[in-house]
Coordinates of C-alpha atoms in Angstrom, one line a residue:
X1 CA 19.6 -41.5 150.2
X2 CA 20.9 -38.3 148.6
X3 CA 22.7 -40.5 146.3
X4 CA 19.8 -42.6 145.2
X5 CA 17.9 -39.9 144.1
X6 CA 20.8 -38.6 141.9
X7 CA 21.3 -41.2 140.1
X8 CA 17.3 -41.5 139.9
X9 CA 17.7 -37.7 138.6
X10 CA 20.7 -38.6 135.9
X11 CA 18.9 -42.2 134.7
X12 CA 15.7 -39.7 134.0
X13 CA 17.5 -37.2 131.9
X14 CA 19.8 -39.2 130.0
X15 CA 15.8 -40.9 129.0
X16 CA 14.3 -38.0 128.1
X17 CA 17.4 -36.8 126.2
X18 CA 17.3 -39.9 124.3
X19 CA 13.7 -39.5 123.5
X20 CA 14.3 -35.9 121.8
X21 CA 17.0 -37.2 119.6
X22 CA 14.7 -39.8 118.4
X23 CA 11.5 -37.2 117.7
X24 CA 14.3 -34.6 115.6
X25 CA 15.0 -37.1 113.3
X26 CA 11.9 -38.5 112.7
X27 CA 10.8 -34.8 111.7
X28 CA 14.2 -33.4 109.6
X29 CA 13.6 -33.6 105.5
X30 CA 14.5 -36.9 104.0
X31 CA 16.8 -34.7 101.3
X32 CA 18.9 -31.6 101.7
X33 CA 18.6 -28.5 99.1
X34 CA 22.2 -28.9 96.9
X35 CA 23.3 -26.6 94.4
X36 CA 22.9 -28.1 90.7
X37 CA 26.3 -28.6 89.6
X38 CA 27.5 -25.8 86.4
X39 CA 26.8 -27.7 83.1
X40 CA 29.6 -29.3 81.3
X41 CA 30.7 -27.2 78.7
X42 CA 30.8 -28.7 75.1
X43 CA 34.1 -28.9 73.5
X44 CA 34.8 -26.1 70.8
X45 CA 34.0 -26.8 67.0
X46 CA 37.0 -27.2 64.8
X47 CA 37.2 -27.0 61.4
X48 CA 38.8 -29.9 59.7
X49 CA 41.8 -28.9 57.8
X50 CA 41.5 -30.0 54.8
X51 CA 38.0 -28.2 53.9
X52 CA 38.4 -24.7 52.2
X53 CA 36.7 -21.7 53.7
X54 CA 33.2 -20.5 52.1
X55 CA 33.2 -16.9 50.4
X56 CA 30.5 -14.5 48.8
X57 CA 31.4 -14.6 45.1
X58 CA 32.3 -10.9 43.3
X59 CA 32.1 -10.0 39.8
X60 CA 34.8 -8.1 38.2
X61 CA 31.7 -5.8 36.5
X62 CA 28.3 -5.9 37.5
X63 CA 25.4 -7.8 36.3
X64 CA 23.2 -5.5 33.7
X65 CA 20.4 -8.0 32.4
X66 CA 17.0 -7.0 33.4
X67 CA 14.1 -9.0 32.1
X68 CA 12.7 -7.1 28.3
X69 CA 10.3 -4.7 28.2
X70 CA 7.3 -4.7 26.4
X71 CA 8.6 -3.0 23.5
X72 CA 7.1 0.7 22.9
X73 CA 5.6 1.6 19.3
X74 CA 7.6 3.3 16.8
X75 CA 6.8 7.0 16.5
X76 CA 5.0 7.5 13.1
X77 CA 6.6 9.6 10.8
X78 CA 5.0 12.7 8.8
X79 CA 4.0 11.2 5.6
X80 CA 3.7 14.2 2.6
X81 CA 0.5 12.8 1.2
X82 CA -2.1 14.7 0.0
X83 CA -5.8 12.8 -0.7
X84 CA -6.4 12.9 -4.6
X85 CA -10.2 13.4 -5.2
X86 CA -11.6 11.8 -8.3
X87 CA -11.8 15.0 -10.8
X88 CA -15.6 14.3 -13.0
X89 CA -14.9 12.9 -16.3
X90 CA -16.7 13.7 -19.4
X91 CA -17.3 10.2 -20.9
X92 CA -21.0 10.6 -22.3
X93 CA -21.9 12.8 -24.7
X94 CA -25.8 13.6 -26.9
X95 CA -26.0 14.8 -30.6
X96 CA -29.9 15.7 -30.5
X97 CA -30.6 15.5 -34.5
X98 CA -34.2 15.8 -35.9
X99 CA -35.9 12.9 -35.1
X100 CA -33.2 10.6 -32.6
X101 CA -30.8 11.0 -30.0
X102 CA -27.2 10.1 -30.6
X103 CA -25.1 9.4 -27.7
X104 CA -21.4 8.2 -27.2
X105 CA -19.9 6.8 -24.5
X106 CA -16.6 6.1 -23.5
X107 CA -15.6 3.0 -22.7
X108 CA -13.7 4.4 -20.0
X109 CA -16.2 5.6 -18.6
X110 CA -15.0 6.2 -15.4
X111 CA -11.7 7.9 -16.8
X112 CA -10.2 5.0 -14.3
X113 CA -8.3 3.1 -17.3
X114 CA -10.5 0.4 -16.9
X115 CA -13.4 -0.4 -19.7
X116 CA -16.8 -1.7 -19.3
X117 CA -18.5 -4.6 -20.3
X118 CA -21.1 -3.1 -23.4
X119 CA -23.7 -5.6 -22.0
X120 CA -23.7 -4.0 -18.6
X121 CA -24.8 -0.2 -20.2
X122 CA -28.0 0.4 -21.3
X123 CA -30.2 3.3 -22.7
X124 CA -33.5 3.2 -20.6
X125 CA -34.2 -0.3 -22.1
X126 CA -32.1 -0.4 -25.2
X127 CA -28.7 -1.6 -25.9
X128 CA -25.5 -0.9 -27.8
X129 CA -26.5 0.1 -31.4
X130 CA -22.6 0.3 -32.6
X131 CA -19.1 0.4 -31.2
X132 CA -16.3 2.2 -32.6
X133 CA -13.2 0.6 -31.9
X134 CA -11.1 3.3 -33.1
X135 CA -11.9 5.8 -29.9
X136 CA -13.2 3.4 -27.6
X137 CA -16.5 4.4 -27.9
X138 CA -20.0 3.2 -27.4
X139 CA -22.8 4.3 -29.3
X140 CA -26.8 4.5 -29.1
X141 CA -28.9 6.1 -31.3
X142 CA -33.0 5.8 -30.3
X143 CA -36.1 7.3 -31.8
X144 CA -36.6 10.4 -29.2
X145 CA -40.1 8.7 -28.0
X146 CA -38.4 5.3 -27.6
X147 CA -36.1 3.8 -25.3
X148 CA -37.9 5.0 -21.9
X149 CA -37.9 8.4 -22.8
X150 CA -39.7 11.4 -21.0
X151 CA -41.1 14.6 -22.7
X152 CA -41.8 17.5 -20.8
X153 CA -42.8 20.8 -22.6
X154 CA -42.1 23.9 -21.5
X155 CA -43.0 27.4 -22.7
X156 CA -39.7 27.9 -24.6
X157 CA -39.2 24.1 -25.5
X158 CA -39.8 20.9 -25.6
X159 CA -37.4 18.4 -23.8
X160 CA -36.9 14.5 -24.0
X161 CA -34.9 13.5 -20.9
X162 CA -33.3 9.6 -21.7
X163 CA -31.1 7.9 -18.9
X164 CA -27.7 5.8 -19.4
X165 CA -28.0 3.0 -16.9
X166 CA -24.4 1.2 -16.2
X167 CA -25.4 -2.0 -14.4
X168 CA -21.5 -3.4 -13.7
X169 CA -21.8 -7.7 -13.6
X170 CA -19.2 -9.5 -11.7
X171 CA -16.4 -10.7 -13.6
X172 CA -15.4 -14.3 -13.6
X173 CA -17.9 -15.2 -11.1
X174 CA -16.8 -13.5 -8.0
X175 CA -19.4 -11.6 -6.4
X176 CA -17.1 -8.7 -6.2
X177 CA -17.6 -5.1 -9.0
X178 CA -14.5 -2.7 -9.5
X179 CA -17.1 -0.1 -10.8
X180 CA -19.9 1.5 -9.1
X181 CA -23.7 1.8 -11.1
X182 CA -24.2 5.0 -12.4
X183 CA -27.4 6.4 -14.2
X184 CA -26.7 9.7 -16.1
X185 CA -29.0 11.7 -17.6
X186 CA -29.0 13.1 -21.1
X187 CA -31.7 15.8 -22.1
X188 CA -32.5 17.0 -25.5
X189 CA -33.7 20.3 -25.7
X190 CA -35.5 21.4 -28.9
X191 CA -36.1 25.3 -28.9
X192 CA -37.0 27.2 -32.0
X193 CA -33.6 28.2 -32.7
X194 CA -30.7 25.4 -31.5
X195 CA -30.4 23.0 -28.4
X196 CA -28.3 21.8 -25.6
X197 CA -27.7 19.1 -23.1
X198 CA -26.4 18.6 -19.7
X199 CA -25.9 15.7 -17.5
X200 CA -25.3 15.9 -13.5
X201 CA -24.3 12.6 -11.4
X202 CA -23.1 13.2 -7.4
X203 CA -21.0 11.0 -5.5
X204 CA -21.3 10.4 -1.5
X205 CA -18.8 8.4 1.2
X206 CA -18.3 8.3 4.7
X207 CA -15.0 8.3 6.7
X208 CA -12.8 5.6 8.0
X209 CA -10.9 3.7 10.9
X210 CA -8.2 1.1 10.8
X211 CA -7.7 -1.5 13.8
X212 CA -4.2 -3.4 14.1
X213 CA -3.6 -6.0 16.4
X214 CA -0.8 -7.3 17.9
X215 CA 0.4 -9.8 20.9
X216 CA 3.1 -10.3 23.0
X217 CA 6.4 -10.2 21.8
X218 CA 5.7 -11.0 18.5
X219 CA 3.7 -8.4 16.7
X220 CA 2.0 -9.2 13.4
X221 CA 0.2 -5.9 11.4
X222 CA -1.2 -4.9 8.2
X223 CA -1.2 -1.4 6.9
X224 CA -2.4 0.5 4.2
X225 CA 0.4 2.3 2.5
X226 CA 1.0 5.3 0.2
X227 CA 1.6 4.8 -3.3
X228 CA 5.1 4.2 -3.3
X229 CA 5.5 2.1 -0.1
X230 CA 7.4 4.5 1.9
X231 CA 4.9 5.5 4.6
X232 CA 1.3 4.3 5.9
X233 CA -1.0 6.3 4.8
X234 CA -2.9 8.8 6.7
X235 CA -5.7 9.3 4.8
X236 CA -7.6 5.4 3.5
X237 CA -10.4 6.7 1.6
X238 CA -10.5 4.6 -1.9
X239 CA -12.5 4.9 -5.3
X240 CA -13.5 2.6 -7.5
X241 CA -10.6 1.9 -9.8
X242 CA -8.0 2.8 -7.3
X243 CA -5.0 0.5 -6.2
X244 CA -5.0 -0.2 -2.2
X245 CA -1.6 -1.3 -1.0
X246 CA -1.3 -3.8 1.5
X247 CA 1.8 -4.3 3.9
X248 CA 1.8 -7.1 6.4
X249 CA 4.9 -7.3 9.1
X250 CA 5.5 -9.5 11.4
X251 CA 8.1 -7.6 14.1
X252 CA 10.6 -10.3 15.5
X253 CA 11.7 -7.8 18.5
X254 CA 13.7 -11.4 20.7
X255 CA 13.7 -13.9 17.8
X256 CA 15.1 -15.6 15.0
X257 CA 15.2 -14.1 11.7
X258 CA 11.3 -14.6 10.2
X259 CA 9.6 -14.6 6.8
X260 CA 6.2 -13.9 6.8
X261 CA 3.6 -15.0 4.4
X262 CA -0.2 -13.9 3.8
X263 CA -2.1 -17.0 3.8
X264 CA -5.5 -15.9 3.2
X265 CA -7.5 -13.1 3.2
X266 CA -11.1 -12.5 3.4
X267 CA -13.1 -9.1 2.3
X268 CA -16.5 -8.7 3.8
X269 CA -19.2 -5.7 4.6
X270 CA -19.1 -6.5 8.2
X271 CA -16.2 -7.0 11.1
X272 CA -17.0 -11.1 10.7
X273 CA -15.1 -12.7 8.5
X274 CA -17.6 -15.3 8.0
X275 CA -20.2 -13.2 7.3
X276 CA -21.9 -12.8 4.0
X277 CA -21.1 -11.6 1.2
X278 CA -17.6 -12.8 1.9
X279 CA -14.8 -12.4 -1.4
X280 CA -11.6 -15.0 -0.3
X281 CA -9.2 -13.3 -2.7
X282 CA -6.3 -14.7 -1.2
X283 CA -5.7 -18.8 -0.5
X284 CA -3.1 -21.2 0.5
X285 CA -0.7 -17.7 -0.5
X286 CA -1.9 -17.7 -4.0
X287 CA -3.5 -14.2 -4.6
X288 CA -6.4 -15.4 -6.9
X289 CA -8.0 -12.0 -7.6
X290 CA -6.1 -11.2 -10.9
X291 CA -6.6 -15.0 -12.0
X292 CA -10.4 -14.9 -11.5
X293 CA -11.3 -11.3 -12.4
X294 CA -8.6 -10.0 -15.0
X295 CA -7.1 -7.2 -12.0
X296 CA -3.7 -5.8 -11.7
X297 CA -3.6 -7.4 -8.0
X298 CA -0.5 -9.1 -7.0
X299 CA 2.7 -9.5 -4.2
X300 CA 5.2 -7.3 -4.6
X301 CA 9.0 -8.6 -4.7
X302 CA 10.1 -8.5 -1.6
X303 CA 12.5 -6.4 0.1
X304 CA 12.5 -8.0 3.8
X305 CA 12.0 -11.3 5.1
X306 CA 9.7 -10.5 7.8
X307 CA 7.7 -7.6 5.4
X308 CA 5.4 -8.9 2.8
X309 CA 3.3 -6.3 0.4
X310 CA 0.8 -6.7 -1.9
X311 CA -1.8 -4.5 -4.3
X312 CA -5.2 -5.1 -4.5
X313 CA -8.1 -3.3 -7.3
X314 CA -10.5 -1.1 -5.3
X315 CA -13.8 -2.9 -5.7
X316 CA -17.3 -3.3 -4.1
X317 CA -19.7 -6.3 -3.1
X318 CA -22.4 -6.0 -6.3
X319 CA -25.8 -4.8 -4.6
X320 CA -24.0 -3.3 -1.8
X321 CA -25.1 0.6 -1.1
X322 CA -22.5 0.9 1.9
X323 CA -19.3 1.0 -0.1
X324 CA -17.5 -0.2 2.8
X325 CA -14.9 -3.2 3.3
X326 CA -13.8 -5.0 6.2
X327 CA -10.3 -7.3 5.4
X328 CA -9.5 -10.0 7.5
X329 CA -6.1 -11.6 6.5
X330 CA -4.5 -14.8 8.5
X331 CA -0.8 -14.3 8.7
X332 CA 2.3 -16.8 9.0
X333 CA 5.9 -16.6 10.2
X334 CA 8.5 -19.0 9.7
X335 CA 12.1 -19.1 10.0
X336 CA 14.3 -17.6 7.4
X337 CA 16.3 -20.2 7.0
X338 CA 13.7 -22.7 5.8
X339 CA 13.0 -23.2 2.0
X340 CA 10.0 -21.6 0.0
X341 CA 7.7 -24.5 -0.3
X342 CA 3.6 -25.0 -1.2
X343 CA 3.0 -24.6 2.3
X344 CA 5.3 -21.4 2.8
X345 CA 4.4 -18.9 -0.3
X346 CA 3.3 -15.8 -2.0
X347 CA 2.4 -16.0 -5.6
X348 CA 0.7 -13.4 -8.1
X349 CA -0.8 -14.4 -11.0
X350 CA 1.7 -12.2 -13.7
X351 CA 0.9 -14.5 -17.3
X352 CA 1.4 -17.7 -15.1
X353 CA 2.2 -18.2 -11.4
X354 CA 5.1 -16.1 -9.6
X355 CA 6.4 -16.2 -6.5
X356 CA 7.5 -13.1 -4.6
X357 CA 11.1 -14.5 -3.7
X358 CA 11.7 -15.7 -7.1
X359 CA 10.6 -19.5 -6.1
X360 CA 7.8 -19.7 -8.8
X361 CA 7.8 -24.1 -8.5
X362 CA 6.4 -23.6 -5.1
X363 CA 2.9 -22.5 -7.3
X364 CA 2.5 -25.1 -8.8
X365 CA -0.7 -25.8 -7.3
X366 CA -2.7 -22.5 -6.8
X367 CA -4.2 -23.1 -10.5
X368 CA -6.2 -26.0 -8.8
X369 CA -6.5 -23.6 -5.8
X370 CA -8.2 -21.4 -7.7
X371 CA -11.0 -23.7 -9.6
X372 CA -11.8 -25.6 -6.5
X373 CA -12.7 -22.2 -4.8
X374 CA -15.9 -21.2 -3.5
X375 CA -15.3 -17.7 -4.4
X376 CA -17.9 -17.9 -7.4
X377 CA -20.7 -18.4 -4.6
X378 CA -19.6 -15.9 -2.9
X379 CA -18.1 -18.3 0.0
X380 CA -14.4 -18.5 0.8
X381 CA -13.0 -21.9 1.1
X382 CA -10.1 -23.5 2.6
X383 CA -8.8 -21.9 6.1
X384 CA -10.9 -18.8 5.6
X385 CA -14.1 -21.2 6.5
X386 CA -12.6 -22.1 9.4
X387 CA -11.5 -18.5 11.6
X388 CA -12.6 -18.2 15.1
X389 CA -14.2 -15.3 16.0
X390 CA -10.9 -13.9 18.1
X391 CA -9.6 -10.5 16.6
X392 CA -6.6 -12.1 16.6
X393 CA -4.2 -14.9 18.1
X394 CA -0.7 -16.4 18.3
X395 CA 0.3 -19.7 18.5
X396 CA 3.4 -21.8 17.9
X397 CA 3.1 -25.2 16.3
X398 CA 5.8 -28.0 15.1
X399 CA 5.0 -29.4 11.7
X400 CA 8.0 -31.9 11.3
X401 CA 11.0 -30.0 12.3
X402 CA 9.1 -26.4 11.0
X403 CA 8.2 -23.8 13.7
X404 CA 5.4 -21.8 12.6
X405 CA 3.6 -18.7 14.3
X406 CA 0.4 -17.5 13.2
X407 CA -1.8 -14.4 13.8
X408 CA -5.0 -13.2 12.3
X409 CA -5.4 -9.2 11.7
X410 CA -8.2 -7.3 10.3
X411 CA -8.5 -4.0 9.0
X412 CA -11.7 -1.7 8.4
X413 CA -13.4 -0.3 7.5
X414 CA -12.4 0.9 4.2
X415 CA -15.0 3.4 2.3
X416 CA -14.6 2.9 -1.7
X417 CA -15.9 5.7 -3.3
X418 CA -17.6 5.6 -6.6
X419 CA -16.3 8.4 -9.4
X420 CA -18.1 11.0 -10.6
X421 CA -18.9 11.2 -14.0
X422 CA -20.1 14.8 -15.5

């Protein structure tokens, strides 16, 4: 019996043994935590060979170029010039004889070199009675109650006051007058005993400013110069019959060799150079002023390339009180090396065409520049008609295998003075 429930007692463990097994491995983890593996490792890089090592290039001496600088303005040197005021001329003179007035005047009258038209001078409202050619002098001789005459009597005398009137005309038919009006007064005095005259006539003018312009790297300007070309000048007031010197530069500071030409110029009473009055006294680079008006304007030879100067009579618009001038002049710049042609030019009128380098064919046409003109009117013509209103530009164009750079300057204004005459 003992035995039977032994083995009962064994059969019953090894069961429930059995059973335990089976719930433990229905409840373990399906997977079991590993360690990841290290990461291969990648083989090292060679370098082939036959490929040559890279290096950091050296230079022997070190790199100095540094992109240009705006270039600075020259320093202005001290220029010994002293202002020469106009010293009163005596150029009219009265003979008061018993019944008329004689009086002479020089046909210089301005002491300037320059004579007068004898239709443009009148006594009150009489002309020339005689001219002697001899001395240059006109005459008048008038009744003392004619020719617009005054009488005023005093206690000690009587006096008849006449006046010269100089009314200057435009010459050749540009609106333009190298001498001022004047009206001077002659008085004849008759006392008891003996008489005298006199004759007072004042000048006025106002100061002046100059305006260059320039652009970039290439620089074109105009200046007034002294008399002799060796400095600009510091002072620009101007009287009639005075010379006014013109240099135009064009300053080449990172190109090629240049030549510069004027190609027009304009003088006006105000900044606009298409305002009116307008004198075009330069065209196409023929200076037409001497042709048209008989002046002593012209180029001069020239002594640079890229320097151009020129002379111009000191005159004033005909009705204009202001005296002042405004010149507005459109510059060109070529290469030196190219030839002097009709396009490329400065010419003077000197008894026939001349061209400031010596090429006088190359003016050939500013005879016909000159008669189609509309300086008579009082217009300019040509490329004067047609400037912007900019102060001033540059551009660079091709015309065949030509490079051209252009620039448009003005100066003023410039006060012309009339002379006194005593």
């Amino acid at each position: 019996m003992v035995m039977k429930y032994t083995t009962v007692c064994l059969v019953a463990l090894a069961l429930v043994g059995t059973f335990c097994d089976a719930q433990w491995d229905h409840y373990k983890p399906a997977t079991r935590y590993q360690k990841p593996a290290p990461a291969p490792q990648e083989p090292s890089k060679q370098m082939p060979q036959n490929v040559p090592q890279q290096t950091k290039q050296t230079f022997e001496t070190p790199l100095t170029w540094t992109y240009p600088a705006d270039p600075k303005p020259e320093p202005k040197p001290e220029v010994p010039f002293e202002l020469r005021q106009p010293v009163p001329v005596a150029t009219v003179a009265v003979e008061c004889r018993e019944k008329i007035a004689h009086v002479e005047v020089k046909k210089d009258m301005f002491g300037i070199g320059q004579f007068i038209n004898p239709a443009d001078l009148m006594l009150g409202n009489c002309g020339v009675t005689a001219e002697d050619s001899a001395a240059q002098v006109l005459i008048f001789e008038a009744e003392l109650h004619d020719c617009l005459s005054t009488l005023q009597s005093t206690d000690d005398a009587l006096i008849y006051t006449f006046t010269v009137n100089y009314n200057p005309q435009p010459v050749g038919g540009a609106p333009v007058v190298r001498t001022s009006k004047a009206a001077v007064i002659v008085e004849c005095h008759y006392p008891r005993k003996h008489n005298v005259s006199s004759l007072p006539l004042d000048p006025l003018w106002i100061p002046f400013s100059a305006v260059k312009v320039a652009e970039e790297f290439l620089y074109f300007t105009l200046k007034l110069m002294t008399d002799d070309w060796q400095y600009e000048r510091p002072s620009y007031q101007y009287f009639l019959g005075d010379l006014i010197h013109f240099e135009a530069v064009v300053k080449q500071f990172f190109h090629v060799p240049l030549r510069v030409y004027v190609e027009s110029c304009v003088a006006t009473l105000a900044p606009d150079a298409s305002s009116s009055p307008r004198y075009s006294f330069i065209e196409s680079g023929c200076l037409l002023d001497a042709r048209l008006t008989g002046s002593d304007s012209k180029f001069q030879l020239r002594s640079a390339e890229n320097k151009l100067q020129f002379q111009m009579e000191a005159f004033r618009f005909q009705g204009a009180d202001s005296g002042l001038l405004y010149i507005t002049c459109h510059l060109k710049a070529t290469s030196a090396a190219y030839a002097i042609d009709s396009d490329h030019r400065a010419c003077s009128y000197i008894n026939g065409w001349r061209e400031a380098s010596g090429a006088d064919a190359a003016c050939g046409s500013c005879e016909s520049a000159g008669a189609s003109s509309g300086v008579a009117a009082g217009v300019g013509a040509g490329a004067g008609a047609a400037w912007g209103t900019s102060p001033a530009r540059k551009i660079r164009e091709a015309k065949g295998e030509i490079f051209e750079w252009e620039g448009e300057v003005t100066l003023g204004p410039i006060p012309i003075g009339e002379r006194v005459i005593a």
